[in-house]
XYZ file of C-alpha atoms in Angstrom:
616
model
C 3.235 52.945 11.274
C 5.366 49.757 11.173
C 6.731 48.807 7.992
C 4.793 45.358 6.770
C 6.783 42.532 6.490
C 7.894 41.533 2.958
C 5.649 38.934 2.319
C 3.706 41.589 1.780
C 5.557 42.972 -0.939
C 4.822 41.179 -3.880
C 1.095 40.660 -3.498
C -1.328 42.604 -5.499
C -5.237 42.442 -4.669
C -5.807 42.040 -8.212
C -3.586 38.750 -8.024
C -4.458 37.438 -4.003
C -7.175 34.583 -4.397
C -10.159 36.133 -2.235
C -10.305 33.451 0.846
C -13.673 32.245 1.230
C -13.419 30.943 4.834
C -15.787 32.391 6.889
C -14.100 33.867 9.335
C -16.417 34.506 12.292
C -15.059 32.568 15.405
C -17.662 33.605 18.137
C -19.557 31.410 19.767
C -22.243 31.578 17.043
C -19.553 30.440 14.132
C -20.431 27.568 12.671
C -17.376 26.171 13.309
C -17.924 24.865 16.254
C -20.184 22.652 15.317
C -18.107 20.337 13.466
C -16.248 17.894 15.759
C -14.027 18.970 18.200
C -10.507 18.450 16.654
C -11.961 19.769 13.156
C -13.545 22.829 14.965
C -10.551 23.563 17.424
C -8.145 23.086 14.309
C -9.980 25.478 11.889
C -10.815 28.334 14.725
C -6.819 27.915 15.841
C -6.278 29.154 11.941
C -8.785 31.795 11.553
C -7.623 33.413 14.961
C -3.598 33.441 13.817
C -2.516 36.260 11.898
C -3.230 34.946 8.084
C -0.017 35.581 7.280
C 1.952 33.891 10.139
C -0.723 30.940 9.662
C 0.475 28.279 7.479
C 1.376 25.843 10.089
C -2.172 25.952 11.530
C -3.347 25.934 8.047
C -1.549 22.237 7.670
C -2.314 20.988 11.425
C -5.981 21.916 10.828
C -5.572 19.851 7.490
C -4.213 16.920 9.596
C -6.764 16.840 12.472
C -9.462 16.996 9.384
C -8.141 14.048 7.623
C -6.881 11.801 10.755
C -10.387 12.366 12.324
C -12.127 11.356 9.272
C -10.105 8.694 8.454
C -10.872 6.583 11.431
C -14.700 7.738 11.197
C -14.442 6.066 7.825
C -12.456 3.305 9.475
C -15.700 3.038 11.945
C -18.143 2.907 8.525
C -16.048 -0.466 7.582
C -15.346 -2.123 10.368
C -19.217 -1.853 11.258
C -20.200 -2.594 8.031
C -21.819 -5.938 7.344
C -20.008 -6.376 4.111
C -16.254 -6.359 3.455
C -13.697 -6.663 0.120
C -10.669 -9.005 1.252
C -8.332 -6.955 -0.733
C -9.043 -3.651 1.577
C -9.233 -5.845 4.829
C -5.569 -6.714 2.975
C -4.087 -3.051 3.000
C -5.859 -2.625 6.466
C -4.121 -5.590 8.107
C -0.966 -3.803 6.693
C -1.589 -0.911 8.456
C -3.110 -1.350 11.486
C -2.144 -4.483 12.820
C 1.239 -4.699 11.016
C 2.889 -1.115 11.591
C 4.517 0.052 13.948
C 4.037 4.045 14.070
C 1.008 6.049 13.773
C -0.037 6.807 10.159
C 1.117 9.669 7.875
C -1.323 12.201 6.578
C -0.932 10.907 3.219
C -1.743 7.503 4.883
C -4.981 8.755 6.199
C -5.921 10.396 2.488
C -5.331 7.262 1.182
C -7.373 5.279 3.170
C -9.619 7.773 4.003
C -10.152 7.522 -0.575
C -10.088 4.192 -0.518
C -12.997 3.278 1.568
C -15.195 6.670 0.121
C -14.958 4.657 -3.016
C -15.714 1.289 -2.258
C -18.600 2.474 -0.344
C -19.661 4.864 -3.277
C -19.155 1.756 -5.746
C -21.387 -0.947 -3.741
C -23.916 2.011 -3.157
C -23.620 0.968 0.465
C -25.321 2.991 3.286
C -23.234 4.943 5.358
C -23.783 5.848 9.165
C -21.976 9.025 9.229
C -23.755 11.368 5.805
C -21.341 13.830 6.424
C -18.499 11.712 5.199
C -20.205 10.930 1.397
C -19.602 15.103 1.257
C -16.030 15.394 1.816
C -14.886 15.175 -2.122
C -10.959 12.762 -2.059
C -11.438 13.195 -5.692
C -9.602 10.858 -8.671
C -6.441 10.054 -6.850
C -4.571 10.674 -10.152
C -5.844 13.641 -10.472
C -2.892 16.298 -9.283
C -5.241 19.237 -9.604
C -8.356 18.085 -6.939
C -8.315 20.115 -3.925
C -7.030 17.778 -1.772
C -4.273 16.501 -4.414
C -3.060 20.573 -3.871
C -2.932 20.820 0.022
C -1.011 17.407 0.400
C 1.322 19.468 -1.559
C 1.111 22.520 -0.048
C 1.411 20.245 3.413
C 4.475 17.793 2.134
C 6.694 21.437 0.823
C 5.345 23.265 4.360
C 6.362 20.352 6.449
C 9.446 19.461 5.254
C 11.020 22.850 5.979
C 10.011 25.302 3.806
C 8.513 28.165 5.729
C 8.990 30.816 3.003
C 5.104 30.104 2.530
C 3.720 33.612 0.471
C 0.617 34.874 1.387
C -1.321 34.225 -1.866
C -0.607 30.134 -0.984
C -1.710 30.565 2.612
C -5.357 32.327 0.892
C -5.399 29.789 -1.766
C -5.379 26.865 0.188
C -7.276 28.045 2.758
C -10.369 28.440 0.093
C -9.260 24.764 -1.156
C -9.557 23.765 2.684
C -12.798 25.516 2.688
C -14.337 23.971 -0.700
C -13.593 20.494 1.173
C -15.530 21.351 4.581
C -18.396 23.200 3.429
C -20.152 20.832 2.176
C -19.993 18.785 5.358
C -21.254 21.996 7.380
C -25.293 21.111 7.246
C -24.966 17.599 8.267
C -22.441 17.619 11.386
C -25.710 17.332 13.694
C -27.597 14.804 11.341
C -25.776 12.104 13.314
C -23.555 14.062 15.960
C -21.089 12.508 18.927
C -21.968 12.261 21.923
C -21.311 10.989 25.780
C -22.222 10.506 28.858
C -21.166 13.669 31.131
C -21.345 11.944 34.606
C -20.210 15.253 36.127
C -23.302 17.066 34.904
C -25.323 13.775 34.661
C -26.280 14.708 30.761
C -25.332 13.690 27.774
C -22.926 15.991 26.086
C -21.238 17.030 22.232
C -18.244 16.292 21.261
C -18.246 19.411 19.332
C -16.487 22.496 19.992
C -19.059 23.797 21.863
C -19.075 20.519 24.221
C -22.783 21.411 24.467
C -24.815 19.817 27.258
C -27.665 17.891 25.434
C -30.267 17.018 28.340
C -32.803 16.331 25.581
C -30.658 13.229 24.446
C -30.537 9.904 25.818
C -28.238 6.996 25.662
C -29.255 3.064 26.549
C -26.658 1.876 29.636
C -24.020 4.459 28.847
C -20.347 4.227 30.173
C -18.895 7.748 31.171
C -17.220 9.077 28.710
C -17.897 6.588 25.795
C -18.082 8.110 22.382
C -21.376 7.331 20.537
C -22.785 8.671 17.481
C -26.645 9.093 17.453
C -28.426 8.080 14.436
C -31.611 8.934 12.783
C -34.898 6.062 13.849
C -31.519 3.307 14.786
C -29.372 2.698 18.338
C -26.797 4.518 19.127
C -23.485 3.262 17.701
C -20.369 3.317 19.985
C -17.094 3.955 18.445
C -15.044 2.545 21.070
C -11.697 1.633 20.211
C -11.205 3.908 17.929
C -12.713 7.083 19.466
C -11.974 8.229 23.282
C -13.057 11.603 25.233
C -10.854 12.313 27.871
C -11.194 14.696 30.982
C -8.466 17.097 30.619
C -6.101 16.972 33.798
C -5.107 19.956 35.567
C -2.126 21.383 33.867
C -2.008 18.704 31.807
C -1.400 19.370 27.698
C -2.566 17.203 25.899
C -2.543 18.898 22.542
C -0.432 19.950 19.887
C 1.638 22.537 19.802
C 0.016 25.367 17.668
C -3.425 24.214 19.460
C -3.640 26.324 22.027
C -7.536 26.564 21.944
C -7.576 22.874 22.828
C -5.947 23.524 26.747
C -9.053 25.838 27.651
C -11.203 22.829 27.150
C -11.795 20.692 30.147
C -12.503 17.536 27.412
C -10.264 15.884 24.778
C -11.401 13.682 21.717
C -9.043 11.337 21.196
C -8.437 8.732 18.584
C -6.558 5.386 18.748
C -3.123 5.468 19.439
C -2.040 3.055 16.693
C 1.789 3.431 18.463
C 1.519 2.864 21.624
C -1.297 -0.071 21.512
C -0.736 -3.520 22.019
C -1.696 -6.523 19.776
C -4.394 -8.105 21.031
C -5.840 -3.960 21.446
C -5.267 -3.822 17.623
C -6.934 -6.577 16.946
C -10.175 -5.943 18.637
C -10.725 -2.644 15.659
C -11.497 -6.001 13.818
C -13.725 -7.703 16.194
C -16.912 -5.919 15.553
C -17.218 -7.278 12.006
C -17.754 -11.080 11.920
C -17.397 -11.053 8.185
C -13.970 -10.387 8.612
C -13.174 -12.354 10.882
C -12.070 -15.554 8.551
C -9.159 -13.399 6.956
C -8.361 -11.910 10.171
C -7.530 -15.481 11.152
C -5.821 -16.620 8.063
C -3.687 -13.187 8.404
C -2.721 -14.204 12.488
C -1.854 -17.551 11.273
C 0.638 -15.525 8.313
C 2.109 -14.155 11.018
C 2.603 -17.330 13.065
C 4.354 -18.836 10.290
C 1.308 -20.698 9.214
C 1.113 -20.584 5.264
C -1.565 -22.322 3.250
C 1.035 -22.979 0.080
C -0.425 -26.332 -0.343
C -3.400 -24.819 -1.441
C -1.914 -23.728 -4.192
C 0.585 -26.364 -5.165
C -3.027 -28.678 -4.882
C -4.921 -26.001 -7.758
C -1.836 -26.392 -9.984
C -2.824 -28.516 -13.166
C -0.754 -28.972 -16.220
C -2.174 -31.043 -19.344
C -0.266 -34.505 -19.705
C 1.640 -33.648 -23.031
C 3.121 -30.837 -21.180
C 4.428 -32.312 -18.030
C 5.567 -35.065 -20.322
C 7.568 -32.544 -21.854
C 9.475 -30.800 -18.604
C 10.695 -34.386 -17.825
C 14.317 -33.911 -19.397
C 14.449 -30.583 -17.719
C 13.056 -31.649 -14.442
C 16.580 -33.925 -14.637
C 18.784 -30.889 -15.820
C 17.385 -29.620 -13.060
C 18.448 -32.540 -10.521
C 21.825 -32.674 -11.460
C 22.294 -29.066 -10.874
C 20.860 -29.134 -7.474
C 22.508 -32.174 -6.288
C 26.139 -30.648 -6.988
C 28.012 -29.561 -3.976
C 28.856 -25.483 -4.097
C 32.002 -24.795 -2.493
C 31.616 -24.622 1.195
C 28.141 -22.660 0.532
C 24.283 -23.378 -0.745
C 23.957 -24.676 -4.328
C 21.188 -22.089 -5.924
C 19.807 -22.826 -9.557
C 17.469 -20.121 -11.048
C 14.723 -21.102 -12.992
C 12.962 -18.133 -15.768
C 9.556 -18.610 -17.096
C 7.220 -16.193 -18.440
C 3.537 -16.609 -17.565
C 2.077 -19.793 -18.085
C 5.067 -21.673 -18.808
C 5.168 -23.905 -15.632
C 7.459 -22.466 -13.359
C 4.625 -23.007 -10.076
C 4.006 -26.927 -11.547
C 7.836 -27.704 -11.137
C 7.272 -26.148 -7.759
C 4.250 -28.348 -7.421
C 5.742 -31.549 -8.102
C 9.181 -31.330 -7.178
C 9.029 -33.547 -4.105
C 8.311 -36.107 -7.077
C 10.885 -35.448 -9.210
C 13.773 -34.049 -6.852
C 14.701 -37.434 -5.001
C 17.758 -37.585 -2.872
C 16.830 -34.595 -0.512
C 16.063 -35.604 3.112
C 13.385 -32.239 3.504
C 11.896 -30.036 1.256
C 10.494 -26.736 1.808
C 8.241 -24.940 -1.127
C 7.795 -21.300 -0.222
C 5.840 -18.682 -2.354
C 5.796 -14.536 -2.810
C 3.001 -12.416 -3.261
C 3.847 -8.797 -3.822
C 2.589 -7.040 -0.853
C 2.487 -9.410 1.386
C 3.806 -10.695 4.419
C 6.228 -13.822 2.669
C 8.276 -10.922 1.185
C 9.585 -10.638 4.892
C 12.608 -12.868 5.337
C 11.207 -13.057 9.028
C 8.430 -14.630 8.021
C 10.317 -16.924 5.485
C 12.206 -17.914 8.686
C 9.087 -18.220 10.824
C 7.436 -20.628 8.392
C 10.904 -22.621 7.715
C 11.219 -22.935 11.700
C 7.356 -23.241 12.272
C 7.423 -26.676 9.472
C 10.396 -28.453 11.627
C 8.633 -27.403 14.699
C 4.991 -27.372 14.680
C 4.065 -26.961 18.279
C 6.126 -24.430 19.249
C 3.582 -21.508 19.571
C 6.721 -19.520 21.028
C 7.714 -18.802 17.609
C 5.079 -16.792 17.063
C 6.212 -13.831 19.218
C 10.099 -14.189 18.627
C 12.099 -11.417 17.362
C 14.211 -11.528 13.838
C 17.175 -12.094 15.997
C 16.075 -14.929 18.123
C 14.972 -16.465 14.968
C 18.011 -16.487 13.153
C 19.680 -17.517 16.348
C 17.120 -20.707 15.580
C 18.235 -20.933 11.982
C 21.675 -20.702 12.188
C 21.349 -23.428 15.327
C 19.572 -25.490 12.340
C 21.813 -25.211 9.562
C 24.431 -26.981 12.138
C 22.311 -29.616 12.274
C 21.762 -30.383 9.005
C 25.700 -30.284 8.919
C 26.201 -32.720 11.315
C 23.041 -35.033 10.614
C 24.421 -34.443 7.189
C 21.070 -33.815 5.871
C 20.428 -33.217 2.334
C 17.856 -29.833 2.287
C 16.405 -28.374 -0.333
C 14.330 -25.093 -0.057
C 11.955 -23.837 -3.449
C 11.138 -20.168 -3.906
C 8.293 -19.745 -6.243
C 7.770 -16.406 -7.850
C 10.977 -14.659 -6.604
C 10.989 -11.595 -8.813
C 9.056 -10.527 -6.027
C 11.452 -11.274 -3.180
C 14.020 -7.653 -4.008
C 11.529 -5.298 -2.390
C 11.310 -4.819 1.090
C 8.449 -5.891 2.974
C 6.443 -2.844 4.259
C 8.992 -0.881 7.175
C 11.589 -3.572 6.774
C 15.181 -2.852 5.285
C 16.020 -6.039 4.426
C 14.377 -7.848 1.085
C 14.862 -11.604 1.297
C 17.042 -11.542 -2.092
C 19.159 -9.518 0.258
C 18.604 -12.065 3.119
C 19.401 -15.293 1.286
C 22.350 -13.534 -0.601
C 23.862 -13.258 3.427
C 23.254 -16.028 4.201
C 24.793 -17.820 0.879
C 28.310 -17.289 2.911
C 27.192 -18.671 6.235
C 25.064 -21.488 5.666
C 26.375 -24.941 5.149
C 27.090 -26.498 1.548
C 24.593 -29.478 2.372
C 21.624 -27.317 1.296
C 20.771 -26.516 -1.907
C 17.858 -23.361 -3.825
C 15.674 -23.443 -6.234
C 14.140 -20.383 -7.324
C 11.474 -19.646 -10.243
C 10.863 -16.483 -11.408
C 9.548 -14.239 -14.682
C 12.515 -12.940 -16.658
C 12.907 -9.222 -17.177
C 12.288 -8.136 -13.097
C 15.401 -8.317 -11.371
C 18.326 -10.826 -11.666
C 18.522 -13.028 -8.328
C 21.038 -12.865 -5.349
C 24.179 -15.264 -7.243
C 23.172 -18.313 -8.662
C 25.229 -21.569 -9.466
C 22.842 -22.360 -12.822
C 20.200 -21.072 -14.536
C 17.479 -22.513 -16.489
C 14.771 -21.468 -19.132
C 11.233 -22.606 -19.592
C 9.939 -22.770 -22.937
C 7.150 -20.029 -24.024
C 3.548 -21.643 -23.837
C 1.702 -19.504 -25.784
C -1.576 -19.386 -23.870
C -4.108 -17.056 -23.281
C -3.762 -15.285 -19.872
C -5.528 -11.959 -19.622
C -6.200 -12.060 -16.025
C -2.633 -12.402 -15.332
C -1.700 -9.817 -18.240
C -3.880 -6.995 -16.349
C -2.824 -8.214 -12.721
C 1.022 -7.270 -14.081
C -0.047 -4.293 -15.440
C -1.243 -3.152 -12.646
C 1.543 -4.690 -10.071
C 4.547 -2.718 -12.361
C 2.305 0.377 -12.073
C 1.176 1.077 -15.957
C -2.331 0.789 -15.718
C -3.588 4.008 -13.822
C -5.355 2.636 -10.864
C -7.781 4.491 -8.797
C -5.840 2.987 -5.711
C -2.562 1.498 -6.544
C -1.293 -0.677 -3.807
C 1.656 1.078 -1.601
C 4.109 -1.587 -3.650
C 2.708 -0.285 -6.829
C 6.301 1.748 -8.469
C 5.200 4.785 -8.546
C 5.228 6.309 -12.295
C 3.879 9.404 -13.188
C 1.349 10.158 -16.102
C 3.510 10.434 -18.711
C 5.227 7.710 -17.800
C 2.647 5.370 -17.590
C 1.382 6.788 -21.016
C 4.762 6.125 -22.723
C 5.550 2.339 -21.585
C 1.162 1.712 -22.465
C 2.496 3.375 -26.391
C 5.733 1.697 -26.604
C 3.365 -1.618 -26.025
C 0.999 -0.890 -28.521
C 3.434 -0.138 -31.154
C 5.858 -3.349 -30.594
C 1.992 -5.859 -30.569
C 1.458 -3.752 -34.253
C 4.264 -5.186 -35.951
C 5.415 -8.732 -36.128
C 9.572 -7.789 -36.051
C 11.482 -7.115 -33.003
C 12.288 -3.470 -32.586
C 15.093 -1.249 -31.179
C 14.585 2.052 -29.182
C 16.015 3.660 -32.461
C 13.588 1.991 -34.727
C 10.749 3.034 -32.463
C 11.585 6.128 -32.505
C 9.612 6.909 -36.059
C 6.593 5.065 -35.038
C 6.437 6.656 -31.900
C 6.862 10.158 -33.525
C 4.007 9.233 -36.311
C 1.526 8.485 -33.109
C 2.403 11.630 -31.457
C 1.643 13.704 -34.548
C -1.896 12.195 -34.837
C -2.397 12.225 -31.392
C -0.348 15.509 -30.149
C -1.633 15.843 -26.303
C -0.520 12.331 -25.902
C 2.980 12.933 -24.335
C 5.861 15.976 -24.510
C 7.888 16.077 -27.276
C 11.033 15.354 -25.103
C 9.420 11.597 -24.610
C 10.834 11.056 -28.022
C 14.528 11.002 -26.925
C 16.236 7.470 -27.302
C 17.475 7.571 -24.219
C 14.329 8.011 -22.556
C 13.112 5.019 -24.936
C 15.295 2.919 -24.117
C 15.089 3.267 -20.261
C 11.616 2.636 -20.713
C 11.781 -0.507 -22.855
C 14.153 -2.149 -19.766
C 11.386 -1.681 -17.557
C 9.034 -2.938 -19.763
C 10.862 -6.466 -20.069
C 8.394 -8.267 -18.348
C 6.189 -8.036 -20.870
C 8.813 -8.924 -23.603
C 11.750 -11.120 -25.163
C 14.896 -8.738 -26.454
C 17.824 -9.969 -28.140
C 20.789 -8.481 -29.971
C 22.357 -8.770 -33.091
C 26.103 -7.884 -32.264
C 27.400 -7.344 -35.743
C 24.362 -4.776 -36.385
C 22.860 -3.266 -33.648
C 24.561 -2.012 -30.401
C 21.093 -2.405 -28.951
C 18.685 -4.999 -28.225
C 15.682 -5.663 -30.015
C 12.169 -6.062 -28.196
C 8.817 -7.622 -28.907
C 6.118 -9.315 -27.036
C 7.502 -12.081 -25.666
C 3.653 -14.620 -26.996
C 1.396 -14.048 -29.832
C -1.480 -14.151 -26.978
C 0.189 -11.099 -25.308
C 0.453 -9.104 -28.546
C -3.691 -10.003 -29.407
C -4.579 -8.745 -25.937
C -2.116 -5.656 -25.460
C -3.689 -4.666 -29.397
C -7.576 -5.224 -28.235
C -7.012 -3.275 -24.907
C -4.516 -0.399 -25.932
C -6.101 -0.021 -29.671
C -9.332 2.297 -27.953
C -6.461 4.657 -26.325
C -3.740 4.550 -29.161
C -6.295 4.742 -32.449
């Protein structure tokens, strides 16, 4: 007898998790009865050698969450309600991208809309899908949170996969489907078979279902039958396909899939046009109004002037940004050698930095055009092509052309432009309004539009002139010519205190935006105590003097965070990125580090009434 191979070796049955997989795969199994890529995918699995079958163990876990990502994709886009912010991430990517999504993609979206539906207690068309259990996406230890990682250290070339993993997360695998089992026929996919006249499964059977009717069917449609209600297509975003002869159409370590003379196929998110994208989106009117505001985003059609119009300040206030409104002046109007004049304006949160933005065609005089442009984190005006889109799409309203050009052909417009201005000799002047935001990359894009600008700062011409506003403590701004400081209004702004919470990534969100940093647990616990403890006291406070404080709070509260948290180092690195939230100085003749505290009394009254529950 052949000697096993050593994977074999170290595995006890005392120590092997028992796999609970059924593993019948005749005709009977009940395998098959799940959809076709789910039931080809799992039988694929059970039929391989267990030990030679952790690839088929992560494609099955792929087909599984792909296919039931777009069914929940189906659930939304049909729904008759909607939340702007998902329609948001969905814009990003669906319409936006330009490959087909990652698995983690597909978990995360997949999550995303299993808990919006499960918060609104709205009623789903597809059952089956309220079964499969995403769990708390910060929890590491759900089953699914354990075969992404089993799937990201498989994939990305570690194939010395023991046999105890391969029977571990195949029982995880299982614990996810079987609870989906009973309820694959409560509303099951169908189509119209014209070769055998009948309507047919999409399951792995493909059974023939003469029994079944559908109203005006189109060959090959996907539908999914529902109990007492209409058939619901789920064209785009599901296809069956006749297999060719010869042809393979599936992947590679899916051989079951050639012996089947039909293919289920989703949307091909990379090889689809625009206008194909944009129909996914066409089948729910309530979405409709943000599609259109998102198109005209794209065009280079920004509504900033809805914004600049909700901006109030009281009188006494504006009043008393009048002497630095002319600081201001003066520094813009200089000439920069032989390159753009930038002046950098720093405000924390409610200080006034979007007013100044608001009225500066009132108080900047002496500029021939203006252009106010303004970030959001995560959104399209981080792109510095659709900075340049807008800029070109304000000189040139009509040109619908601009729409569809390239990056290229656009700065091929802008540098055309800038020559202009230099021989018009036009006076410009372009206003950036929250530009901490502007040093990470838009989405797929390389290029942030700090690192745009800061390119263009040695090519354009020396008759145009930057402002840019921005909250101290995020990132210091492509080279600037002056900078400028607002004046702390001490105001209470929770709203904004939890929004930038949640956009640096220390509040643990149940679905952080893909711009969120991502910080792990301990992290996030950490920066959330350092908080607490510099709102407690009234003085400013090194990493060294927070050391003892810190220590004190883990001894009362010793699950809190590992010991090794307590090095200054570690401190310290975590009080820089906690500067948003904070002013720091230093004493040079006594401390060799700076001191930090919150940078308003309001600040310090709400971080002590939210943290003091979590810290007490």
């Amino acid at each position: 007898m052949d000697k096993p191979p050593p994977l074999f070796n170290s595995i006890s049955e005392e120590t092997t998790p028992r796999c609970a997989f059924p593993q019948d795969t005749s005709e009977t199994s009940i395998h098959w009865n799940a959809p076709a890529p789910i039931a080809y995918s799992v039988v694929e699995m059970l039929r391989e050698p267990t030990f030679n079958s952790a690839d088929e163990l992560v494609y099955a876990l792929e087909s599984c969450l792909r296919h039931l990502g777009w069914l929940w994709l189906v659930e939304y886009l049909t729904h008759t309600e909607h939340d702007p912010d998902v329609d948001r991430i969905l814009f990003r990517f669906l319409l936006e991208g330009k490959r087909e999504l990652s698995v983690g993609t597909w978990a995360y979206l997949g999550s995303l809309l299993s808990h919006l539906f499960h918060k609104n207690k709205w009623t789903l068309k597809f059952p089956s899908l309220a079964e499969f259990s995403y769990g708390d996406p910060a929890d590491e230890q759900s089953p699914l949170s354990q075969l992404l990682r089993y799937r990201n250290h498989f994939a990305h070339g570690s194939f010395d996969t023991q046999l105890s993993e391969i029977l571990l997360h195949r029982s995880l695998y299982w614990s996810l489907l079987e609870p989906m089992q009973a309820l694959w026929k409560q509303s099951p996919l169908v189509f119209w078979d014209p070769e055998a006249s009948s309507v047919r499964e999409a399951n792995g059977h493909w059974s023939l279902r003469p029994d079944l009717a559908l109203p005006e069917p189109k060959p090959y449609e996907l539908y999914a039958l529902r109990q007492e209600q209409e058939p619901l297509s789920l064209a785009p975003m599901f296809q069956v396909r006749r297999t060719k002869t010869n042809e393979t159409q599936h992947h590679i370590y899916s051989h079951i899939h050639e012996l089947s003379p039909w293919h289920l196929r989703t949307f091909d998110l990379r090889k689809s046009s625009t206008s194909a994208r944009l129909a996914l989106f066409q089948r729910n009117p309530s979405i409709q109004a943000h599609l259109t505001t998102h198109e005209q985003t794209l065009q280079g059609i920004l509504p900033f002037q809805n914004t600049w119009n909700k901006t109030t300040w009281p009188k006494a206030q504006r009043e008393a940004l009048q002497p630095l409104q002319r600081m201001l002046l003066h520094d813009l109007l200089k000439r920069a050698n032989k390159r753009p004049n930038v002046v950098c304006v720093e405000g924390y949160p409610g200080s006034g930095k979007t007013h100044l933005l608001a009225t500066v065609e009132e108080w900047a005089v002496g500029f021939d055009s203006i252009f106010r442009y303004r970030l959001t984190p995560g959104h399209l005006t981080q792109s510095p092509t659709t900075f340049l889109r807008y800029v070109l799409r304000k000189l040139n309203p009509e040109d619908e052309e601009l729409a569809h050009l390239s990056h290229k052909k656009l700065e091929d417009l802008w540098h055309q432009t800038l020559e202009q201005w230099e021989q018009q000799e036009q006076r410009v002047l372009f206003a950036l309004d929250q530009f901490q935001f502007a040093h990470q990359p838009y989405q797929d894009e390389t290029l942030s539009l700090n690192d745009w600008l800061s390119q263009q700062r040695g090519q354009a011409t020396a008759r145009l002139s930057v402002l840019l506003t921005l909250r101290p403590g995020y990132h210091d701004p492509f080279g600037y010519d002056a900078l400028r400081s607002l004046p702390i209004v001490d105001t209470p702004l929770p709203d904004t205190f939890v929004t930038m919470m949640e956009e640096l990534g220390w509040l643990e969100q149940a679905f952080p935006t893909p711009e969120t940093p991502s910080r792990h647990p301990e992290e996030r616990r950490l920066g959330r105590a350092l908080l607490y403890l510099l709102a407690k006291t009234e003085n400013s406070m090194t990493s060294m003097e927070l050391r003892q404080p810190l220590k004190q709070l883990l001894d009362r509260l010793p699950q809190l965070l590992p010991a090794y948290m307590l090095l200054t180092p570690r401190i310290s690195h975590t009080l820089r990125e906690l500067r948003p939230f904070l002013r720091w100085s230093r004493e040079e003749t006594t401390s060799i580090h700076d001191a930090y505290t919150p940078f308003s009394v309001s600040l310090r009254q709400w971080l002590l009434q939210t943290l003091q529950g979590e810290f007490q």
